[in-house]
Amino acid sequence: MRKELTQAQDRAWARLAAAGTWWSGAERVAIAAETRHATHCQLCARRAAALSPAGVEGVHDSLGALAPAVVDAVHRIRTDSGRLSQRWLDGLRQQGLDDERYVELVGVVATVIAVDTFQHALGLPPRALPAAQAGSPTRRRPAGARIDRAWVPTLAPEDVGPDDPPLYDGLAGMNIHRALSLVPAEVIGFFDLDSVMYLPDRQLRDYGTEYRALSHAQIELLAARMSALNRCVY
Amino acid sequence: MVLLRGSGDFTGQHYDFAVVMDGTGDGGVPHGKLLMDFGAAVVGDSADRLNACRIAVQNTLGADALADAAGIAAIFNAVVRLADATGIPLEDAKEAASRVVRAEIGIDAFAVGKD
């Protein structure tokens, strides 16, 4: 196995444990734990089987460390993300979950899913969650972030200011890179993992060179199949 | 899908994108069905099936390819959440470039049934 695969996950786990931009290290680890717990939630199972998740009332089976709106966000993203909607997100906002914390939460959940899925795919046990590190969130919102093309504010590449982290370094600044840009550290962290598990942006269209044990075509076919299995239109 | 087509354009291969939806063939990609079966097993609920697919990938393509396939399955099981949870759309150019094939194979139907 490429050493980089393990190293990238080590970095992801270190980021998970540390204070983020809007959540403390302890809260980020709690979100990670809830992400794992969501797959055992009876309400999520009933909703996944229903024609519309909105028609199934109930309370999530949670670990109890996070507010209900946060638990709902984590569980829905983990178990039924293909049927999320802006109306659902508006409901979370009304319960007090602001966009900054929501976007960072999405980054944490996605990171845990990536690392856990990798271990599961290879028949390995899940990594133990890291011990939370002390420290305070930086609470810095990019000045240029605005509602544009997503449900949440994003920071366009042309709006990155001198005080913003270099969130698009090595990235083409495509829409998927912009998804988490309200919290630049999550863009940097997630796509650090992405560039190792998938391919760095600069290699995506370099069809004349194969960088992995799989060909470009094999990689893209599997990637497209994973999107279809997740009912993702992206 | 756009990058798969780009790969086909480069190599002169014609790929059948419809297999992405049902996993029934290799789509013209060497060992494509093997890899798609592995991906489906990764997100499925049968440990036996996943184990069998894992062994098949390793025996056919090797341990490094198995690790790379695990990485692709893992990151795409996650990256779809970024798109789904933030409502970020496809770029206009990508949407236009893939519009016909998306309609043909039924991907657009995924947009129906949101909460």
Coordinates of C-alpha atoms in Angstrom, one line a residue, chain A residues 12 15 106-115 171 176-177 180 184-197, chain B residues 74-82:
Chain A
A12 CA -6.7 13.9 9.0
R15 CA -6.8 17.7 12.4
V106 CA -19.8 18.7 7.1
G107 CA -16.1 18.6 6.7
V108 CA -15.6 16.6 9.9
V109 CA -18.4 14.1 8.9
A110 CA -17.0 13.7 5.4
T111 CA -13.5 13.1 6.8
V112 CA -14.6 10.4 9.2
I113 CA -16.6 8.7 6.4
A114 CA -13.6 8.7 4.1
V115 CA -11.3 7.2 6.7
L171 CA -6.9 23.0 -6.5
I176 CA -16.8 21.0 -5.2
H177 CA -13.7 22.7 -3.8
L180 CA -16.6 24.0 2.3
P184 CA -11.1 27.3 4.6
A185 CA -9.3 24.9 7.0
E186 CA -11.9 22.2 6.1
V187 CA -11.2 22.7 2.3
I188 CA -7.4 22.3 2.9
G189 CA -7.9 19.3 5.2
F190 CA -10.4 17.4 3.1
F191 CA -8.6 17.9 -0.2
D192 CA -5.3 16.9 1.4
L193 CA -7.0 13.5 1.9
D194 CA -8.7 13.6 -1.5
S195 CA -5.5 14.2 -3.4
V196 CA -4.0 11.0 -1.9
M197 CA -7.0 8.7 -2.0
Chain B
A74 CA -13.7 5.9 0.4
I75 CA -13.1 9.4 -0.8
F76 CA -16.1 9.3 -3.2
N77 CA -18.3 7.9 -0.4
A78 CA -17.3 11.1 1.4
V79 CA -17.1 13.8 -1.3
V80 CA -20.7 13.2 -2.4
R81 CA -21.6 14.4 1.1
L82 CA -19.9 17.7 0.4

